[in-house]
XYZ file of C-alpha atoms in Angstrom:
608
model
C -21.429 -20.048 -14.886
C -17.856 -21.276 -14.573
C -15.943 -22.963 -17.719
C -13.731 -26.165 -17.503
C -10.730 -26.485 -19.649
C -8.854 -29.829 -19.569
C -5.225 -29.465 -20.303
C -2.559 -32.280 -21.262
C 0.819 -32.467 -19.822
C 2.900 -30.235 -21.077
C 6.942 -30.012 -19.927
C 8.023 -26.015 -19.822
C 11.621 -24.511 -18.027
C 11.114 -22.529 -14.945
C 13.658 -20.101 -14.046
C 15.422 -22.334 -11.661
C 15.399 -25.092 -13.551
C 13.510 -28.159 -15.358
C 9.686 -27.511 -13.895
C 7.954 -30.380 -13.456
C 5.426 -32.172 -16.163
C 1.908 -29.693 -15.950
C -0.163 -33.089 -14.324
C -2.671 -34.418 -16.465
C -6.463 -33.117 -16.591
C -6.295 -30.050 -15.523
C -10.040 -28.861 -14.833
C -8.903 -25.049 -15.888
C -11.458 -22.960 -15.061
C -12.652 -19.275 -15.840
C -15.627 -17.116 -15.025
C -16.654 -14.262 -17.344
C -20.594 -14.621 -16.068
C -20.684 -12.870 -13.182
C -22.490 -9.568 -13.594
C -20.308 -6.572 -15.341
C -19.334 -4.435 -12.381
C -19.376 -0.186 -14.606
C -21.829 1.254 -16.424
C -22.192 1.513 -19.874
C -23.056 5.279 -19.763
C -19.880 6.291 -18.339
C -17.789 8.611 -20.194
C -14.176 8.572 -19.895
C -12.528 12.580 -19.750
C -11.963 15.128 -16.461
C -10.515 15.615 -13.330
C -10.898 14.642 -9.998
C -10.362 16.629 -7.417
C -9.943 14.991 -3.762
C -7.735 15.896 -0.326
C -5.367 14.125 2.034
C -5.531 14.969 6.249
C -1.362 14.242 5.540
C 1.106 13.638 3.468
C 2.762 9.964 3.539
C 5.621 9.176 4.863
C 7.400 6.897 2.113
C 5.911 5.673 -0.928
C 7.005 2.804 -0.074
C 4.697 -0.321 -0.159
C 6.382 -2.702 2.189
C 9.289 -1.980 4.788
C 9.275 1.387 7.709
C 6.346 3.110 7.927
C 4.314 1.691 4.639
C 1.268 0.931 5.693
C -0.620 4.072 5.781
C -0.787 6.991 2.971
C -1.395 6.223 -0.513
C -0.730 2.180 0.285
C -3.985 1.477 -1.671
C -3.172 3.342 -4.719
C 0.695 1.369 -5.250
C -0.805 -2.425 -3.834
C -4.080 -2.578 -1.776
C -6.417 -2.311 -4.704
C -3.842 -3.795 -7.455
C -4.464 -6.396 -9.721
C -4.332 -9.262 -8.537
C -4.639 -13.064 -9.458
C -8.014 -13.663 -8.995
C -11.079 -10.498 -7.359
C -14.523 -12.113 -5.414
C -17.052 -10.759 -7.260
C -18.615 -7.393 -4.908
C -21.757 -8.655 -4.802
C -22.269 -12.067 -5.798
C -18.579 -13.135 -3.568
C -17.558 -15.574 -6.671
C -13.468 -15.413 -7.911
C -13.960 -13.889 -11.303
C -10.654 -13.741 -13.133
C -8.572 -10.612 -12.915
C -4.617 -10.819 -13.427
C -5.278 -14.273 -14.511
C -7.466 -15.427 -17.408
C -8.050 -19.012 -15.740
C -6.769 -21.190 -13.127
C -6.652 -24.671 -12.465
C -5.974 -26.539 -8.520
C -2.980 -28.920 -8.102
C -4.588 -32.332 -6.657
C -1.979 -32.330 -3.633
C -4.864 -29.022 -1.967
C -1.928 -26.831 -2.145
C -0.909 -25.875 -5.567
C -3.214 -23.482 -7.826
C -2.292 -23.275 -11.212
C -2.478 -20.009 -13.378
C -2.830 -18.787 -16.869
C -1.843 -14.898 -17.054
C -4.104 -12.464 -18.599
C -0.958 -12.113 -21.832
C -2.531 -8.387 -22.454
C -1.095 -7.329 -18.698
C 1.626 -4.964 -18.442
C 3.175 -2.487 -16.025
C 2.459 1.014 -16.569
C 6.525 1.848 -17.807
C 4.625 -0.700 -20.477
C 7.373 -4.048 -19.994
C 5.502 -7.212 -19.550
C 4.020 -9.110 -16.504
C 5.195 -12.437 -17.256
C 5.098 -15.514 -14.581
C 9.346 -14.090 -13.706
C 7.666 -11.197 -11.588
C 6.072 -13.530 -9.898
C 8.736 -15.328 -9.641
C 10.693 -12.676 -8.577
C 7.996 -11.580 -6.656
C 9.156 -14.158 -3.627
C 12.268 -13.119 -3.585
C 11.703 -9.752 -2.600
C 9.324 -10.506 0.184
C 11.780 -12.856 1.636
C 14.288 -10.198 1.896
C 15.673 -9.401 5.068
C 16.389 -5.877 3.020
C 13.180 -4.207 2.828
C 12.550 -4.940 6.465
C 9.132 -6.484 6.515
C 8.827 -8.691 8.893
C 5.356 -10.053 8.114
C 5.803 -9.672 4.648
C 9.092 -12.410 5.565
C 7.116 -14.692 7.678
C 3.951 -14.918 5.233
C 6.114 -16.061 2.283
C 8.242 -17.897 4.081
C 5.689 -20.301 5.405
C 1.950 -19.242 4.534
C 3.313 -19.243 0.109
C 5.087 -21.308 -0.256
C 7.082 -21.394 -3.446
C 6.370 -19.991 -7.257
C 7.493 -22.307 -10.360
C 7.937 -20.868 -13.907
C 6.259 -22.954 -16.643
C 6.718 -20.668 -19.401
C 6.406 -16.598 -19.965
C 2.302 -17.020 -18.605
C 1.990 -19.636 -16.965
C 2.906 -19.981 -12.850
C 2.614 -22.739 -10.244
C 1.851 -21.434 -6.757
C 2.151 -23.152 -4.148
C 1.156 -22.756 -0.036
C 3.382 -24.836 3.208
C 1.000 -26.194 4.170
C -2.439 -27.995 2.340
C -5.670 -25.890 2.135
C -8.897 -26.440 1.288
C -9.821 -25.414 -1.942
C -11.431 -22.113 -0.753
C -8.817 -21.417 1.629
C -6.571 -21.718 -1.156
C -7.409 -19.635 -3.905
C -8.522 -16.461 -1.112
C -4.670 -17.028 0.136
C -2.440 -17.571 -3.527
C -5.696 -15.874 -5.807
C -4.868 -12.889 -3.704
C -0.979 -12.010 -4.459
C -0.029 -9.308 -6.702
C 3.727 -9.438 -8.647
C 6.467 -7.570 -8.554
C 8.125 -5.531 -11.125
C 11.363 -7.902 -11.279
C 12.873 -5.589 -14.030
C 12.241 -2.095 -12.192
C 13.731 -3.028 -9.164
C 17.558 -5.276 -11.064
C 20.203 -3.354 -10.755
C 23.198 -4.747 -10.042
C 25.363 -3.859 -7.555
C 28.240 -4.926 -5.700
C 26.268 -4.202 -2.072
C 23.194 -5.930 -3.513
C 22.449 -9.781 -1.750
C 22.467 -12.731 -3.345
C 18.417 -12.231 -3.013
C 18.561 -9.602 -6.116
C 17.445 -6.740 -3.230
C 19.760 -3.187 -2.873
C 20.989 -3.261 0.555
C 19.813 0.372 0.921
C 15.417 -0.469 -0.072
C 14.258 0.895 2.636
C 16.277 4.461 1.798
C 16.705 4.065 -2.011
C 12.397 3.260 -2.453
C 11.610 5.669 -0.219
C 10.002 8.691 -2.386
C 10.543 6.277 -5.626
C 7.060 5.351 -7.840
C 6.948 1.494 -8.932
C 5.703 0.646 -11.340
C 1.890 -0.098 -11.343
C -0.346 -2.311 -12.779
C -3.820 -0.329 -11.955
C -5.052 2.034 -14.210
C -3.863 4.851 -13.001
C 0.270 5.408 -12.104
C 1.923 8.208 -9.706
C 2.857 11.070 -12.355
C 3.059 14.065 -9.809
C 5.183 14.648 -6.537
C 4.626 17.981 -4.257
C 6.502 16.490 -0.760
C 3.720 17.596 1.768
C 0.798 19.436 -0.170
C -0.692 16.745 -3.156
C 0.203 13.551 -5.245
C -1.091 13.626 -8.405
C -2.219 10.461 -10.169
C -2.080 9.980 -14.389
C -4.395 6.780 -16.339
C -2.481 4.872 -17.928
C -2.572 4.239 -21.209
C -3.746 2.328 -23.362
C -3.768 0.321 -19.819
C -4.249 -3.669 -20.487
C -7.208 -3.983 -17.631
C -9.760 -2.771 -20.118
C -8.801 -6.549 -21.644
C -10.990 -7.600 -19.044
C -14.718 -6.859 -19.004
C -14.757 -6.720 -15.542
C -13.040 -4.127 -15.697
C -14.644 -1.548 -18.616
C -16.319 1.141 -18.177
C -14.163 1.777 -14.715
C -11.908 4.001 -14.048
C -12.840 6.647 -16.367
C -11.637 10.453 -15.345
C -8.149 11.213 -17.120
C -6.454 12.067 -13.593
C -7.197 12.290 -9.452
C -5.222 15.345 -7.705
C -5.236 14.364 -4.036
C -4.647 17.945 -2.081
C -3.740 17.896 1.424
C -5.637 19.539 4.088
C -5.092 18.619 7.460
C -7.864 20.282 8.805
C -11.497 18.613 8.237
C -13.549 21.278 8.228
C -11.238 23.690 5.826
C -11.308 21.011 3.900
C -15.151 19.871 3.912
C -14.960 24.286 3.097
C -12.723 23.888 -0.126
C -15.515 21.346 -1.081
C -18.302 22.800 -1.010
C -16.885 26.122 -2.593
C -16.176 24.103 -5.843
C -12.700 23.284 -5.200
C -12.934 19.677 -4.208
C -15.598 16.799 -6.587
C -15.921 14.719 -3.235
C -15.967 14.562 0.355
C -16.722 11.916 3.015
C -19.685 12.833 4.888
C -18.930 9.530 7.506
C -19.092 11.438 10.669
C -22.130 12.148 12.305
C -21.912 15.798 13.333
C -21.170 16.373 9.384
C -23.745 14.484 7.725
C -26.885 15.064 10.309
C -25.274 19.319 11.134
C -23.230 20.313 7.944
C -24.461 19.639 5.510
C -27.855 22.295 4.559
C -25.766 24.962 3.069
C -27.027 26.344 0.448
C -25.082 23.402 -2.141
C -26.848 21.298 -0.980
C -30.294 22.955 -1.103
C -30.301 24.443 -4.368
C -28.833 20.679 -5.174
C -25.226 21.144 -6.413
C -24.085 18.533 -4.301
C -25.664 15.078 -4.449
C -26.020 12.983 -0.633
C -24.793 9.868 -0.417
C -25.498 6.585 2.255
C -25.149 3.162 0.982
C -24.494 0.521 3.144
C -22.487 -2.255 2.719
C -21.427 -5.960 3.879
C -17.212 -5.402 4.256
C -15.236 -7.503 7.326
C -13.705 -5.249 9.790
C -11.010 -4.638 10.884
C -9.346 -5.472 14.723
C -9.803 -2.113 16.522
C -10.880 -0.488 19.527
C -8.393 0.385 22.924
C -5.596 -1.212 22.500
C -3.682 -0.838 25.725
C 0.769 -1.159 25.725
C 1.232 -4.047 28.125
C 4.722 -3.197 27.883
C 4.240 0.274 29.157
C 3.837 0.282 33.226
C 1.116 -0.711 34.338
C -0.488 -2.104 31.627
C 1.217 -5.359 31.988
C -1.490 -6.308 35.454
C -4.421 -7.501 33.833
C -6.433 -6.266 36.676
C -5.394 -2.723 35.343
C -6.598 -4.180 31.494
C -10.175 -4.796 32.612
C -10.333 -2.513 35.167
C -10.115 -0.192 31.819
C -12.416 -2.118 29.552
C -14.998 -2.087 31.907
C -14.140 1.761 32.562
C -14.305 2.599 28.701
C -17.719 3.472 27.386
C -18.258 3.454 24.234
C -21.408 2.104 24.178
C -21.792 5.511 25.452
C -19.653 7.712 22.596
C -21.580 5.157 20.302
C -25.169 6.976 21.053
C -23.513 10.577 22.424
C -21.364 11.719 19.450
C -22.092 9.109 16.969
C -25.467 9.974 16.890
C -26.297 6.214 17.509
C -24.616 5.641 13.625
C -21.801 3.509 14.534
C -22.243 0.246 15.550
C -20.949 -1.513 18.281
C -17.719 -4.285 17.528
C -19.124 -8.251 19.164
C -15.007 -8.213 19.243
C -12.126 -6.859 18.921
C -10.634 -8.484 16.517
C -13.770 -7.219 14.102
C -16.638 -8.757 12.883
C -18.014 -10.077 9.586
C -15.602 -12.985 8.745
C -18.602 -15.364 8.839
C -17.776 -18.400 10.649
C -13.910 -17.591 12.312
C -16.118 -14.886 14.352
C -20.172 -16.528 14.273
C -18.733 -17.439 18.573
C -21.748 -15.574 20.036
C -18.910 -12.661 21.218
C -21.055 -9.662 22.493
C -18.514 -6.880 23.404
C -18.252 -5.843 27.395
C -19.950 -2.891 29.233
C -19.161 0.027 30.881
C -19.266 -0.932 34.154
C -18.051 1.515 36.821
C -18.593 -0.100 39.558
C -16.939 -3.615 38.197
C -13.838 -1.040 36.675
C -13.140 -0.452 40.336
C -13.684 -3.577 41.812
C -10.107 -4.295 39.723
C -8.295 -1.007 39.730
C -8.917 -2.121 43.847
C -7.269 -4.996 43.365
C -4.420 -3.925 41.048
C -3.819 -1.692 44.653
C -5.544 1.642 43.788
C -7.935 1.423 46.488
C -7.073 5.487 46.983
C -8.403 8.446 45.424
C -6.517 11.076 44.953
C -8.074 14.975 45.576
C -8.988 15.489 41.479
C -11.352 12.375 42.417
C -8.470 9.840 40.308
C -7.064 6.333 42.287
C -3.891 6.667 43.840
C -2.080 3.484 44.900
C 0.418 3.265 47.593
C 3.511 4.472 45.158
C 1.163 7.767 45.348
C 0.788 6.223 41.382
C -2.422 7.923 39.710
C -4.496 6.646 37.387
C -3.498 7.354 34.771
C -2.934 6.978 29.998
C -2.759 8.917 26.964
C -4.354 7.600 24.539
C -2.922 7.887 21.576
C -5.030 8.892 17.977
C -4.297 10.603 14.636
C -7.345 12.377 13.984
C -8.593 15.840 15.102
C -12.386 15.299 14.594
C -12.087 11.821 17.079
C -11.522 14.115 19.830
C -14.903 14.352 21.286
C -15.258 11.087 21.006
C -12.214 11.225 23.707
C -13.084 13.098 25.176
C -16.527 11.322 26.221
C -14.378 8.439 27.328
C -12.442 11.037 29.179
C -14.695 12.429 30.747
C -17.115 8.436 31.558
C -13.899 7.015 32.436
C -13.390 9.446 35.513
C -16.603 8.174 37.457
C -13.928 5.126 37.991
C -11.203 6.600 39.260
C -9.774 6.819 35.478
C -7.871 9.432 34.039
C -7.352 9.635 29.934
C -5.279 12.147 28.530
C -5.963 13.012 25.098
C -2.370 12.617 22.866
C -3.324 13.716 18.833
C -0.607 13.206 16.207
C -1.017 13.732 13.386
C -2.254 11.368 11.019
C 0.215 9.436 9.201
C 3.005 9.997 11.844
C -0.049 8.738 14.985
C 0.858 5.072 12.772
C 4.385 6.032 12.447
C 4.263 6.559 16.808
C 2.115 3.514 17.381
C 4.185 0.822 15.162
C 7.284 2.882 17.134
C 5.873 1.089 19.995
C 6.096 4.692 22.153
C 1.877 4.967 23.162
C 0.192 3.584 26.368
C -3.213 3.649 24.691
C -3.791 3.661 21.144
C -7.519 4.349 19.667
C -6.898 2.684 16.286
C -8.810 0.108 13.972
C -6.872 -1.530 11.662
C -8.314 -3.379 8.342
C -9.191 -6.514 7.476
C -9.325 -9.259 4.864
C -12.366 -12.310 4.272
C -10.310 -14.203 6.830
C -9.444 -12.730 10.113
C -5.158 -12.499 10.594
C -3.959 -13.758 14.120
C -0.213 -13.419 13.751
C 0.359 -10.464 13.156
C -1.397 -9.397 16.178
C -0.613 -11.499 18.663
C 2.094 -13.893 18.179
C 5.951 -13.916 20.156
C 7.507 -12.539 16.980
C 5.600 -9.726 16.737
C 5.355 -8.868 20.346
C 8.181 -5.648 21.666
C 9.703 -5.395 18.532
C 8.769 -1.717 16.099
C 7.751 -1.790 13.139
C 4.942 -4.802 13.819
C 1.102 -5.184 13.677
C 1.547 -5.782 17.930
C 0.019 -3.538 19.427
C -0.783 -4.267 22.351
C 2.968 -6.477 22.651
C 1.261 -9.099 24.422
C 2.143 -13.295 23.828
C 1.415 -15.928 25.215
C 2.623 -19.966 24.597
C -1.173 -20.863 24.383
C -1.732 -18.386 21.627
C 1.472 -18.926 19.597
C 0.277 -22.266 19.991
C -3.575 -21.704 18.871
C -2.393 -19.285 15.958
C 0.190 -21.663 14.691
C -1.856 -24.484 14.264
C -4.825 -22.174 13.124
C -2.664 -21.413 10.210
C -1.606 -24.760 9.316
C -4.746 -26.320 9.644
C -6.564 -27.999 6.645
C -10.205 -28.801 7.736
C -12.279 -25.910 7.826
C -14.494 -26.311 10.561
C -11.661 -27.240 12.885
C -10.231 -23.743 11.891
C -13.272 -21.813 12.715
C -12.786 -22.991 15.975
C -9.719 -22.338 16.353
C -10.861 -19.106 15.831
C -13.172 -19.178 18.241
C -10.445 -20.341 20.952
C -8.117 -17.589 19.858
C -10.771 -15.252 20.032
C -11.671 -16.384 23.241
C -8.452 -16.576 24.335
C -7.745 -12.464 23.375
C -10.430 -11.902 25.679
C -9.690 -13.119 28.447
C -5.885 -11.253 28.162
C -7.943 -8.275 28.109
C -5.972 -6.155 25.976
C -8.583 -4.484 23.610
C -11.498 -3.010 24.419
C -13.517 -3.763 21.528
C -14.218 0.211 19.120
C -17.014 0.789 17.034
C -17.699 -0.313 13.325
C -19.155 1.468 10.308
C -20.695 -0.716 8.045
C -21.820 2.472 5.508
C -20.201 4.690 3.090
C -21.407 8.182 3.225
C -20.829 10.571 0.623
C -20.489 13.636 -0.712
C -20.181 14.235 -4.371
C -20.827 17.428 -6.615
C -23.925 16.625 -9.025
C -21.172 16.522 -12.325
C -19.872 13.048 -10.261
C -22.220 10.494 -11.212
C -22.470 7.053 -10.128
C -24.506 4.009 -12.166
C -28.008 3.390 -10.575
C -27.496 0.718 -8.245
C -23.911 1.426 -7.059
C -23.613 -0.427 -3.972
C -22.271 -3.939 -3.436
C -21.640 -5.269 -0.390
C -18.242 -4.518 -0.744
C -18.307 -1.323 -1.460
C -16.248 1.291 0.937
C -15.754 4.217 -1.424
C -18.322 5.042 -4.078
C -16.291 7.544 -5.226
C -13.121 8.419 -4.489
C -11.658 10.304 -2.156
C -8.377 9.871 0.464
C -8.428 5.741 1.124
C -9.919 3.036 -1.304
C -10.694 4.259 -5.168
C -13.692 2.033 -4.906
C -14.547 0.277 -8.010
C -14.036 3.202 -9.935
C -17.609 3.287 -11.361
C -18.088 6.922 -10.995
C -17.406 9.618 -14.088
C -17.276 13.190 -14.096
C -20.002 14.845 -16.879
C -17.897 17.534 -18.230
C -21.237 18.733 -19.722
C -22.850 18.754 -16.409
C -20.254 19.975 -14.813
C -20.312 23.749 -17.776
C -24.380 23.857 -16.413
C -23.904 23.131 -12.832
C -20.912 25.916 -12.832
C -23.335 28.117 -15.198
C -25.997 28.203 -12.660
C -24.410 28.989 -9.739
C -23.001 32.730 -11.481
C -26.587 32.980 -12.605
C -27.810 31.525 -8.831
C -30.151 28.642 -9.950
C -30.732 25.833 -7.821
C -31.342 22.343 -9.073
C -33.229 19.560 -7.166
C -31.979 18.233 -4.209
C -30.773 15.117 -4.511
C -29.992 12.118 -1.367
C -29.971 8.831 -2.362
C -29.824 5.870 0.574
C -29.089 2.291 -0.454
C -30.501 0.137 2.162
C -30.410 -2.981 0.442
C -26.746 -4.611 2.837
C -28.139 -2.801 5.445
C -27.089 -5.070 7.767
């Protein structure tokens, strides 16, 4: 149950002058009563060995090329002011121990955990949140989304004292929307970026920020700091000494290993061989052919490796096949509609992913509650319908190779850009099926993070890509005119329209939640009408293998678990640990060719 604490009026000093008095009778709230996340059985110590499929282009979390690679380790999974409990979905303390809503529907007051420190030992203070605003509003970070969000969504930060802040949105919001917007904020270390130079702007950010911090590790708030980088080969994280997070009960018995070592292994099959030899401790078994066909070898049969399949209820982001409307022919809506009906995602799911995956109901994702409960269904594969649209676009002739052409002799052919070799059979299936409508898909594989860079540079024709999301769907970054035909933005389709702009801005500023949900439905309808993304697939589960000495709690899955054990993109909730005695016993059994009982754990409590 949430505890309420009354506060009296206090006047404190702000970085920008005398702050307004704290409102009288604020209802300070906290919540220490939700179920704890870690297991008291967990043991500290050990090194977890995993891998990356490509080396990141940068260690920055903002600016060019930052939206990939190791970003989750540096930013996405950092402590924020508050967090949602992964099962109850209540707000629980994180960086802030207490919070109180202002009566203006714009402001939340937060009391920071006075024990919170950066990994270099410097305390976390209100100044870091004030600097956060300067940082994200600076043009020198070359991050238009952040510039916009921290100018037009986040209204300001006011320092009350060293550990008390008031943060406001630019517009009124409901309490839930307000907490979602403000509670998720993560500060920036003001002391780290402080470097007075003549060529620095008044905002305090170096004008060469992108180059200066390209491979410079920033102090972290999280349990692991970057300890070693071997460019192109590996990165190693080490546990922060005396991590402040353990003063928060929700972090106890979590993040138990001393080190996390990530090797770059570009080929998934080679990575799996390393895993089965014991050179890696964990490996994703998400791919259907891997789970169903490639886990029948000795390490699994002899019980050395545990197989885990857990279902979740994690919101799914936008994605599928994105069409770049700035490219020739793709500016024609009839061509785009034809592509939609000529793309057989349903067949791909059934035949290539063994029916394990599910089709996204809408291109903008799924699982956002009332935001996307509009009854949307994905368009079916229909070659005849596709042909009718292609003919409307002037592709009314069929060449000798079965691909449609127009009277200019242009072939109906587009390249699909994607980033992972294991996606090739999926693209190949789409390619073969598209031929039934006289459409040619060519395969354009670009390595890992380079593929996303290629797409951000807007060089693609079609992009096979899924984006992440939060519990509230984002539209501005994907479809507002401000981001169209510009590099390094997430408007991967380069599509925009005045009508869509108007809806998106109304959505961003709407206070009434019922109206906001309705605006979301209207935006989704407009995006469907534009026919710029073929809705793809979603994977509402976790599937991993890990050596038996990597232990997890009983009933370890939560509604929001995306990884059970650290592996690649995200750290999960860090509830796993390494049992060194069991590791020694496993290695001894392997030497003596002894077996254990095979273990497969399936947790379907949250299966959709």
